[in-house]
Amino acid sequence: MRPSNLQAKLIMKTKLTLLLPLTFALFGTGCVGTGPNTQAGAVTGGVLGAIAGGIIGNNSGSGNTASGAAIGAAGGAIVGGTLGNQVDHQRGTIYRSQDEATTQIIVDSPPPPPPRQRDVVYERVQSDDVWIEGYWRYTRRGYVWVPGYWDSPPPRHTYVPAHWERRGRGHVYIEGYWRS
């Protein structure tokens, strides 16, 4: 049975409603690296997108639940992964090696960080999460406090905290990263 013109317009409107956020996520932001929040965001977004897409597909008049779920899962995974990737970039947890974590900040002698702040440790979300201590991140403008947080480590990785390393006649700042 062929859908009526009204049903066809409704189906097209539904697909456009789903595709516009998907297009924005693809072209408006980018995922560089695969940190733990990128992966968790993609999985969570995919599941929620599939549920929402299935409901929309079923209620669109065509009753095409599977197609709606597939479109919703793809869109949700991309949007969730993109948002998770932004968190990874803010926290500096996506680096998989010291080379990736090495900054362009080189100084003769590293400035001493301000006095240590107190962390408020809150309840862990997943049993395998690791507490990343708060630390002073060095930027070109000086130190900025990054509060502690729970993070899901990539499989068989350990966290290496941010630090200064002597290179040649100067010191270079290394962001915190996960080492395999």
mmCIF file with all atom_site columns, C-alpha atoms in Angstrom:
data_model
loop_
_atom_site.group_PDB
_atom_site.id
_atom_site.type_symbol
_atom_site.label_atom_id
_atom_site.label_alt_id
_atom_site.label_comp_id
_atom_site.label_asym_id
_atom_site.label_entity_id
_atom_site.label_seq_id
_atom_site.pdbx_PDB_ins_code
_atom_site.Cartn_x
_atom_site.Cartn_y
_atom_site.Cartn_z
_atom_site.occupancy
_atom_site.B_iso_or_equiv
_atom_site.pdbx_formal_charge
_atom_site.auth_seq_id
_atom_site.auth_comp_id
_atom_site.auth_asym_id
_atom_site.auth_atom_id
_atom_site.pdbx_PDB_model_num
ATOM 1   C CA . MET A 1 1   ? 0.000  0.000  0.000  1.00 0.00 ? 1   MET A CA 1
ATOM 2   C CA . ARG A 1 2   ? 1.388  3.347  -1.040 1.00 0.00 ? 2   ARG A CA 1
ATOM 3   C CA . PRO A 1 3   ? 1.343  6.258  1.459  1.00 0.00 ? 3   PRO A CA 1
ATOM 4   C CA . SER A 1 4   ? -0.854 9.251  0.713  1.00 0.00 ? 4   SER A CA 1
ATOM 5   C CA . ASN A 1 5   ? 0.651  12.663 -0.089 1.00 0.00 ? 5   ASN A CA 1
ATOM 6   C CA . LEU A 1 6   ? 0.037  13.791 3.483  1.00 0.00 ? 6   LEU A CA 1
ATOM 7   C CA . GLN A 1 7   ? 1.755  10.682 4.876  1.00 0.00 ? 7   GLN A CA 1
ATOM 8   C CA . ALA A 1 8   ? 4.678  11.121 2.473  1.00 0.00 ? 8   ALA A CA 1
ATOM 9   C CA . LYS A 1 9   ? 5.118  14.746 3.575  1.00 0.00 ? 9   LYS A CA 1
ATOM 10  C CA . LEU A 1 10  ? 5.001  13.682 7.221  1.00 0.00 ? 10  LEU A CA 1
ATOM 11  C CA . ILE A 1 11  ? 7.625  10.988 6.599  1.00 0.00 ? 11  ILE A CA 1
ATOM 12  C CA . MET A 1 12  ? 9.861  13.500 4.801  1.00 0.00 ? 12  MET A CA 1
ATOM 13  C CA . LYS A 1 13  ? 9.435  16.042 7.613  1.00 0.00 ? 13  LYS A CA 1
ATOM 14  C CA . THR A 1 14  ? 10.337 13.387 10.202 1.00 0.00 ? 14  THR A CA 1
ATOM 15  C CA . LYS A 1 15  ? 13.455 12.359 8.281  1.00 0.00 ? 15  LYS A CA 1
ATOM 16  C CA . LEU A 1 16  ? 14.536 16.003 7.920  1.00 0.00 ? 16  LEU A CA 1
ATOM 17  C CA . THR A 1 17  ? 13.970 16.554 11.641 1.00 0.00 ? 17  THR A CA 1
ATOM 18  C CA . LEU A 1 18  ? 16.314 13.637 12.353 1.00 0.00 ? 18  LEU A CA 1
ATOM 19  C CA . LEU A 1 19  ? 18.866 14.477 9.680  1.00 0.00 ? 19  LEU A CA 1
ATOM 20  C CA . LEU A 1 20  ? 19.371 18.167 10.534 1.00 0.00 ? 20  LEU A CA 1
ATOM 21  C CA . PRO A 1 21  ? 20.925 17.519 13.994 1.00 0.00 ? 21  PRO A CA 1
ATOM 22  C CA . LEU A 1 22  ? 22.915 14.650 12.478 1.00 0.00 ? 22  LEU A CA 1
ATOM 23  C CA . THR A 1 23  ? 24.290 16.918 9.750  1.00 0.00 ? 23  THR A CA 1
ATOM 24  C CA . PHE A 1 24  ? 25.152 19.609 12.301 1.00 0.00 ? 24  PHE A CA 1
ATOM 25  C CA . ALA A 1 25  ? 26.999 17.057 14.435 1.00 0.00 ? 25  ALA A CA 1
ATOM 26  C CA . LEU A 1 26  ? 28.958 15.769 11.455 1.00 0.00 ? 26  LEU A CA 1
ATOM 27  C CA . PHE A 1 27  ? 30.006 19.099 9.994  1.00 0.00 ? 27  PHE A CA 1
ATOM 28  C CA . GLY A 1 28  ? 29.781 21.433 12.988 1.00 0.00 ? 28  GLY A CA 1
ATOM 29  C CA . THR A 1 29  ? 32.198 19.575 15.236 1.00 0.00 ? 29  THR A CA 1
ATOM 30  C CA . GLY A 1 30  ? 34.753 16.858 14.883 1.00 0.00 ? 30  GLY A CA 1
ATOM 31  C CA . CYS A 1 31  ? 35.974 13.889 16.876 1.00 0.00 ? 31  CYS A CA 1
ATOM 32  C CA . VAL A 1 32  ? 39.723 13.721 17.002 1.00 0.00 ? 32  VAL A CA 1
ATOM 33  C CA . GLY A 1 33  ? 40.873 10.853 19.184 1.00 0.00 ? 33  GLY A CA 1
ATOM 34  C CA . THR A 1 34  ? 38.928 8.236  21.029 1.00 0.00 ? 34  THR A CA 1
ATOM 35  C CA . GLY A 1 35  ? 38.884 8.870  24.736 1.00 0.00 ? 35  GLY A CA 1
ATOM 36  C CA . PRO A 1 36  ? 36.714 7.083  27.288 1.00 0.00 ? 36  PRO A CA 1
ATOM 37  C CA . ASN A 1 37  ? 34.014 9.781  27.239 1.00 0.00 ? 37  ASN A CA 1
ATOM 38  C CA . THR A 1 38  ? 33.878 9.677  23.422 1.00 0.00 ? 38  THR A CA 1
ATOM 39  C CA . GLN A 1 39  ? 33.214 5.949  23.512 1.00 0.00 ? 39  GLN A CA 1
ATOM 40  C CA . ALA A 1 40  ? 30.685 6.098  26.353 1.00 0.00 ? 40  ALA A CA 1
ATOM 41  C CA . GLY A 1 41  ? 28.891 9.034  24.705 1.00 0.00 ? 41  GLY A CA 1
ATOM 42  C CA . ALA A 1 42  ? 28.647 7.212  21.389 1.00 0.00 ? 42  ALA A CA 1
ATOM 43  C CA . VAL A 1 43  ? 27.175 4.079  22.979 1.00 0.00 ? 43  VAL A CA 1
ATOM 44  C CA . THR A 1 44  ? 24.722 5.984  25.179 1.00 0.00 ? 44  THR A CA 1
ATOM 45  C CA . GLY A 1 45  ? 23.725 8.299  22.315 1.00 0.00 ? 45  GLY A CA 1
ATOM 46  C CA . GLY A 1 46  ? 23.244 5.341  19.993 1.00 0.00 ? 46  GLY A CA 1
ATOM 47  C CA . VAL A 1 47  ? 20.951 3.515  22.425 1.00 0.00 ? 47  VAL A CA 1
ATOM 48  C CA . LEU A 1 48  ? 18.879 6.602  23.237 1.00 0.00 ? 48  LEU A CA 1
ATOM 49  C CA . GLY A 1 49  ? 18.753 7.571  19.559 1.00 0.00 ? 49  GLY A CA 1
ATOM 50  C CA . ALA A 1 50  ? 17.545 4.093  18.592 1.00 0.00 ? 50  ALA A CA 1
ATOM 51  C CA . ILE A 1 51  ? 14.770 4.234  21.183 1.00 0.00 ? 51  ILE A CA 1
ATOM 52  C CA . ALA A 1 52  ? 13.661 7.724  20.125 1.00 0.00 ? 52  ALA A CA 1
ATOM 53  C CA . GLY A 1 53  ? 13.952 6.875  16.423 1.00 0.00 ? 53  GLY A CA 1
ATOM 54  C CA . GLY A 1 54  ? 11.933 3.693  16.876 1.00 0.00 ? 54  GLY A CA 1
ATOM 55  C CA . ILE A 1 55  ? 9.158  5.573  18.637 1.00 0.00 ? 55  ILE A CA 1
ATOM 56  C CA . ILE A 1 56  ? 9.129  8.327  16.000 1.00 0.00 ? 56  ILE A CA 1
ATOM 57  C CA . GLY A 1 57  ? 9.251  5.773  13.169 1.00 0.00 ? 57  GLY A CA 1
ATOM 58  C CA . ASN A 1 58  ? 6.381  3.786  14.655 1.00 0.00 ? 58  ASN A CA 1
ATOM 59  C CA . ASN A 1 59  ? 4.213  6.865  15.219 1.00 0.00 ? 59  ASN A CA 1
ATOM 60  C CA . SER A 1 60  ? 4.959  8.554  11.876 1.00 0.00 ? 60  SER A CA 1
ATOM 61  C CA . GLY A 1 61  ? 2.059  6.886  10.120 1.00 0.00 ? 61  GLY A CA 1
ATOM 62  C CA . SER A 1 62  ? 4.189  4.474  8.140  1.00 0.00 ? 62  SER A CA 1
ATOM 63  C CA . GLY A 1 63  ? 4.844  2.238  11.160 1.00 0.00 ? 63  GLY A CA 1
ATOM 64  C CA . ASN A 1 64  ? 8.467  1.845  10.136 1.00 0.00 ? 64  ASN A CA 1
ATOM 65  C CA . THR A 1 65  ? 10.004 1.294  13.564 1.00 0.00 ? 65  THR A CA 1
ATOM 66  C CA . ALA A 1 66  ? 13.205 -0.394 12.365 1.00 0.00 ? 66  ALA A CA 1
ATOM 67  C CA . SER A 1 67  ? 14.110 2.377  9.917  1.00 0.00 ? 67  SER A CA 1
ATOM 68  C CA . GLY A 1 68  ? 13.478 5.061  12.533 1.00 0.00 ? 68  GLY A CA 1
ATOM 69  C CA . ALA A 1 69  ? 15.551 3.159  15.090 1.00 0.00 ? 69  ALA A CA 1
ATOM 70  C CA . ALA A 1 70  ? 18.463 2.792  12.651 1.00 0.00 ? 70  ALA A CA 1
ATOM 71  C CA . ILE A 1 71  ? 18.459 6.496  11.770 1.00 0.00 ? 71  ILE A CA 1
ATOM 72  C CA . GLY A 1 72  ? 18.085 7.450  15.446 1.00 0.00 ? 72  GLY A CA 1
ATOM 73  C CA . ALA A 1 73  ? 20.918 5.119  16.521 1.00 0.00 ? 73  ALA A CA 1
ATOM 74  C CA . ALA A 1 74  ? 23.312 6.549  13.937 1.00 0.00 ? 74  ALA A CA 1
ATOM 75  C CA . GLY A 1 75  ? 22.427 10.134 14.783 1.00 0.00 ? 75  GLY A CA 1
ATOM 76  C CA . GLY A 1 76  ? 22.525 9.525  18.538 1.00 0.00 ? 76  GLY A CA 1
ATOM 77  C CA . ALA A 1 77  ? 25.899 7.776  18.344 1.00 0.00 ? 77  ALA A CA 1
ATOM 78  C CA . ILE A 1 78  ? 27.428 10.625 16.371 1.00 0.00 ? 78  ILE A CA 1
ATOM 79  C CA . VAL A 1 79  ? 26.012 13.343 18.612 1.00 0.00 ? 79  VAL A CA 1
ATOM 80  C CA . GLY A 1 80  ? 26.867 11.411 21.811 1.00 0.00 ? 80  GLY A CA 1
ATOM 81  C CA . GLY A 1 81  ? 30.383 10.668 20.600 1.00 0.00 ? 81  GLY A CA 1
ATOM 82  C CA . THR A 1 82  ? 30.903 14.295 19.641 1.00 0.00 ? 82  THR A CA 1
ATOM 83  C CA . LEU A 1 83  ? 29.770 15.544 23.055 1.00 0.00 ? 83  LEU A CA 1
ATOM 84  C CA . GLY A 1 84  ? 31.899 12.921 24.822 1.00 0.00 ? 84  GLY A CA 1
ATOM 85  C CA . ASN A 1 85  ? 34.880 13.923 22.702 1.00 0.00 ? 85  ASN A CA 1
ATOM 86  C CA . GLN A 1 86  ? 34.497 17.526 23.840 1.00 0.00 ? 86  GLN A CA 1
ATOM 87  C CA . VAL A 1 87  ? 34.673 16.325 27.466 1.00 0.00 ? 87  VAL A CA 1
ATOM 88  C CA . ASP A 1 88  ? 37.792 14.289 26.647 1.00 0.00 ? 88  ASP A CA 1
ATOM 89  C CA . HIS A 1 89  ? 39.427 17.360 25.131 1.00 0.00 ? 89  HIS A CA 1
ATOM 90  C CA . GLN A 1 90  ? 38.511 19.532 28.128 1.00 0.00 ? 90  GLN A CA 1
ATOM 91  C CA . ARG A 1 91  ? 39.888 16.968 30.572 1.00 0.00 ? 91  ARG A CA 1
ATOM 92  C CA . GLY A 1 92  ? 42.882 16.063 28.444 1.00 0.00 ? 92  GLY A CA 1
ATOM 93  C CA . THR A 1 93  ? 42.236 12.317 28.729 1.00 0.00 ? 93  THR A CA 1
ATOM 94  C CA . ILE A 1 94  ? 42.297 11.275 25.092 1.00 0.00 ? 94  ILE A CA 1
ATOM 95  C CA . TYR A 1 95  ? 46.049 11.096 24.689 1.00 0.00 ? 95  TYR A CA 1
ATOM 96  C CA . ARG A 1 96  ? 47.302 7.554  24.128 1.00 0.00 ? 96  ARG A CA 1
ATOM 97  C CA . SER A 1 97  ? 51.011 8.323  24.334 1.00 0.00 ? 97  SER A CA 1
ATOM 98  C CA . GLN A 1 98  ? 53.415 10.868 25.737 1.00 0.00 ? 98  GLN A CA 1
ATOM 99  C CA . ASP A 1 99  ? 54.091 12.129 22.212 1.00 0.00 ? 99  ASP A CA 1
ATOM 100 C CA . GLU A 1 100 ? 50.390 12.985 21.779 1.00 0.00 ? 100 GLU A CA 1
ATOM 101 C CA . ALA A 1 101 ? 50.277 14.638 25.210 1.00 0.00 ? 101 ALA A CA 1
ATOM 102 C CA . THR A 1 102 ? 53.371 16.779 24.660 1.00 0.00 ? 102 THR A CA 1
ATOM 103 C CA . THR A 1 103 ? 52.520 20.466 24.356 1.00 0.00 ? 103 THR A CA 1
ATOM 104 C CA . GLN A 1 104 ? 54.339 23.247 22.548 1.00 0.00 ? 104 GLN A CA 1
ATOM 105 C CA . ILE A 1 105 ? 54.941 25.001 25.869 1.00 0.00 ? 105 ILE A CA 1
ATOM 106 C CA . ILE A 1 106 ? 58.701 25.096 26.438 1.00 0.00 ? 106 ILE A CA 1
ATOM 107 C CA . VAL A 1 107 ? 60.312 27.133 29.215 1.00 0.00 ? 107 VAL A CA 1
ATOM 108 C CA . ASP A 1 108 ? 63.809 27.419 30.707 1.00 0.00 ? 108 ASP A CA 1
ATOM 109 C CA . SER A 1 109 ? 62.519 26.454 34.139 1.00 0.00 ? 109 SER A CA 1
ATOM 110 C CA . PRO A 1 110 ? 58.945 25.395 34.927 1.00 0.00 ? 110 PRO A CA 1
ATOM 111 C CA . PRO A 1 111 ? 57.135 27.826 37.206 1.00 0.00 ? 111 PRO A CA 1
ATOM 112 C CA . PRO A 1 112 ? 56.031 26.325 40.513 1.00 0.00 ? 112 PRO A CA 1
ATOM 113 C CA . PRO A 1 113 ? 52.317 25.599 40.677 1.00 0.00 ? 113 PRO A CA 1
ATOM 114 C CA . PRO A 1 114 ? 50.127 27.463 43.171 1.00 0.00 ? 114 PRO A CA 1
ATOM 115 C CA . PRO A 1 115 ? 49.224 25.689 46.449 1.00 0.00 ? 115 PRO A CA 1
ATOM 116 C CA . ARG A 1 116 ? 47.235 22.497 45.997 1.00 0.00 ? 116 ARG A CA 1
ATOM 117 C CA . GLN A 1 117 ? 43.446 22.853 46.062 1.00 0.00 ? 117 GLN A CA 1
ATOM 118 C CA . ARG A 1 118 ? 41.197 20.457 47.951 1.00 0.00 ? 118 ARG A CA 1
ATOM 119 C CA . ASP A 1 119 ? 39.313 17.927 45.859 1.00 0.00 ? 119 ASP A CA 1
ATOM 120 C CA . VAL A 1 120 ? 35.780 16.898 46.681 1.00 0.00 ? 120 VAL A CA 1
ATOM 121 C CA . VAL A 1 121 ? 35.569 13.200 45.857 1.00 0.00 ? 121 VAL A CA 1
ATOM 122 C CA . TYR A 1 122 ? 32.050 12.263 44.852 1.00 0.00 ? 122 TYR A CA 1
ATOM 123 C CA . GLU A 1 123 ? 30.520 8.834  44.281 1.00 0.00 ? 123 GLU A CA 1
ATOM 124 C CA . ARG A 1 124 ? 31.926 6.847  41.365 1.00 0.00 ? 124 ARG A CA 1
ATOM 125 C CA . VAL A 1 125 ? 29.539 6.067  38.512 1.00 0.00 ? 125 VAL A CA 1
ATOM 126 C CA . GLN A 1 126 ? 30.992 2.732  37.375 1.00 0.00 ? 126 GLN A CA 1
ATOM 127 C CA . SER A 1 127 ? 32.890 0.201  39.495 1.00 0.00 ? 127 SER A CA 1
ATOM 128 C CA . ASP A 1 128 ? 35.966 0.278  37.220 1.00 0.00 ? 128 ASP A CA 1
ATOM 129 C CA . ASP A 1 129 ? 36.254 4.097  37.174 1.00 0.00 ? 129 ASP A CA 1
ATOM 130 C CA . VAL A 1 130 ? 39.533 5.647  38.330 1.00 0.00 ? 130 VAL A CA 1
ATOM 131 C CA . TRP A 1 131 ? 39.797 8.884  40.333 1.00 0.00 ? 131 TRP A CA 1
ATOM 132 C CA . ILE A 1 132 ? 41.950 11.451 38.523 1.00 0.00 ? 132 ILE A CA 1
ATOM 133 C CA . GLU A 1 133 ? 43.330 13.849 41.143 1.00 0.00 ? 133 GLU A CA 1
ATOM 134 C CA . GLY A 1 134 ? 42.779 17.558 40.609 1.00 0.00 ? 134 GLY A CA 1
ATOM 135 C CA . TYR A 1 135 ? 45.840 19.346 39.267 1.00 0.00 ? 135 TYR A CA 1
ATOM 136 C CA . TRP A 1 136 ? 47.181 22.657 37.999 1.00 0.00 ? 136 TRP A CA 1
ATOM 137 C CA . ARG A 1 137 ? 47.183 22.598 34.177 1.00 0.00 ? 137 ARG A CA 1
ATOM 138 C CA . TYR A 1 138 ? 49.712 24.948 32.654 1.00 0.00 ? 138 TYR A CA 1
ATOM 139 C CA . THR A 1 139 ? 48.593 27.205 29.803 1.00 0.00 ? 139 THR A CA 1
ATOM 140 C CA . ARG A 1 140 ? 50.360 30.072 28.105 1.00 0.00 ? 140 ARG A CA 1
ATOM 141 C CA . ARG A 1 141 ? 48.535 32.410 30.509 1.00 0.00 ? 141 ARG A CA 1
ATOM 142 C CA . GLY A 1 142 ? 49.614 30.479 33.616 1.00 0.00 ? 142 GLY A CA 1
ATOM 143 C CA . TYR A 1 143 ? 48.148 27.739 35.763 1.00 0.00 ? 143 TYR A CA 1
ATOM 144 C CA . VAL A 1 144 ? 44.452 26.803 35.736 1.00 0.00 ? 144 VAL A CA 1
ATOM 145 C CA . TRP A 1 145 ? 42.966 24.428 38.330 1.00 0.00 ? 145 TRP A CA 1
ATOM 146 C CA . VAL A 1 146 ? 41.357 21.261 36.920 1.00 0.00 ? 146 VAL A CA 1
ATOM 147 C CA . PRO A 1 147 ? 39.214 19.638 39.635 1.00 0.00 ? 147 PRO A CA 1
ATOM 148 C CA . GLY A 1 148 ? 39.441 15.884 40.226 1.00 0.00 ? 148 GLY A CA 1
ATOM 149 C CA . TYR A 1 149 ? 36.988 13.562 38.496 1.00 0.00 ? 149 TYR A CA 1
ATOM 150 C CA . TRP A 1 150 ? 36.158 9.892  37.903 1.00 0.00 ? 150 TRP A CA 1
ATOM 151 C CA . ASP A 1 151 ? 37.115 8.542  34.492 1.00 0.00 ? 151 ASP A CA 1
ATOM 152 C CA . SER A 1 152 ? 36.689 5.177  32.775 1.00 0.00 ? 152 SER A CA 1
ATOM 153 C CA . PRO A 1 153 ? 40.120 3.957  31.690 1.00 0.00 ? 153 PRO A CA 1
ATOM 154 C CA . PRO A 1 154 ? 40.589 2.443  28.263 1.00 0.00 ? 154 PRO A CA 1
ATOM 155 C CA . PRO A 1 155 ? 41.245 -1.315 28.504 1.00 0.00 ? 155 PRO A CA 1
ATOM 156 C CA . ARG A 1 156 ? 44.701 -2.142 29.923 1.00 0.00 ? 156 ARG A CA 1
ATOM 157 C CA . HIS A 1 157 ? 45.726 1.520  30.376 1.00 0.00 ? 157 HIS A CA 1
ATOM 158 C CA . THR A 1 158 ? 47.056 3.470  33.363 1.00 0.00 ? 158 THR A CA 1
ATOM 159 C CA . TYR A 1 159 ? 46.796 7.206  33.873 1.00 0.00 ? 159 TYR A CA 1
ATOM 160 C CA . VAL A 1 160 ? 49.980 9.300  33.775 1.00 0.00 ? 160 VAL A CA 1
ATOM 161 C CA . PRO A 1 161 ? 49.411 12.688 35.469 1.00 0.00 ? 161 PRO A CA 1
ATOM 162 C CA . ALA A 1 162 ? 50.355 15.975 33.825 1.00 0.00 ? 162 ALA A CA 1
ATOM 163 C CA . HIS A 1 163 ? 53.987 16.909 34.438 1.00 0.00 ? 163 HIS A CA 1
ATOM 164 C CA . TRP A 1 164 ? 57.018 18.888 33.279 1.00 0.00 ? 164 TRP A CA 1
ATOM 165 C CA . GLU A 1 165 ? 59.829 17.029 31.530 1.00 0.00 ? 165 GLU A CA 1
ATOM 166 C CA . ARG A 1 166 ? 63.349 18.199 30.829 1.00 0.00 ? 166 ARG A CA 1
ATOM 167 C CA . ARG A 1 167 ? 64.160 18.318 27.092 1.00 0.00 ? 167 ARG A CA 1
ATOM 168 C CA . GLY A 1 168 ? 67.470 19.722 25.941 1.00 0.00 ? 168 GLY A CA 1
ATOM 169 C CA . ARG A 1 169 ? 68.073 23.040 27.692 1.00 0.00 ? 169 ARG A CA 1
ATOM 170 C CA . GLY A 1 170 ? 64.429 23.587 28.634 1.00 0.00 ? 170 GLY A CA 1
ATOM 171 C CA . HIS A 1 171 ? 61.327 21.933 30.053 1.00 0.00 ? 171 HIS A CA 1
ATOM 172 C CA . VAL A 1 172 ? 58.186 20.925 28.172 1.00 0.00 ? 172 VAL A CA 1
ATOM 173 C CA . TYR A 1 173 ? 54.725 20.508 29.682 1.00 0.00 ? 173 TYR A CA 1
ATOM 174 C CA . ILE A 1 174 ? 53.119 17.059 29.174 1.00 0.00 ? 174 ILE A CA 1
ATOM 175 C CA . GLU A 1 175 ? 49.332 16.798 29.591 1.00 0.00 ? 175 GLU A CA 1
ATOM 176 C CA . GLY A 1 176 ? 47.948 13.868 31.583 1.00 0.00 ? 176 GLY A CA 1
ATOM 177 C CA . TYR A 1 177 ? 47.325 10.822 29.388 1.00 0.00 ? 177 TYR A CA 1
ATOM 178 C CA . TRP A 1 178 ? 46.405 7.115  29.384 1.00 0.00 ? 178 TRP A CA 1
ATOM 179 C CA . ARG A 1 179 ? 49.404 4.827  28.782 1.00 0.00 ? 179 ARG A CA 1
ATOM 180 C CA . SER A 1 180 ? 48.986 1.258  27.539 1.00 0.00 ? 180 SER A CA 1
#
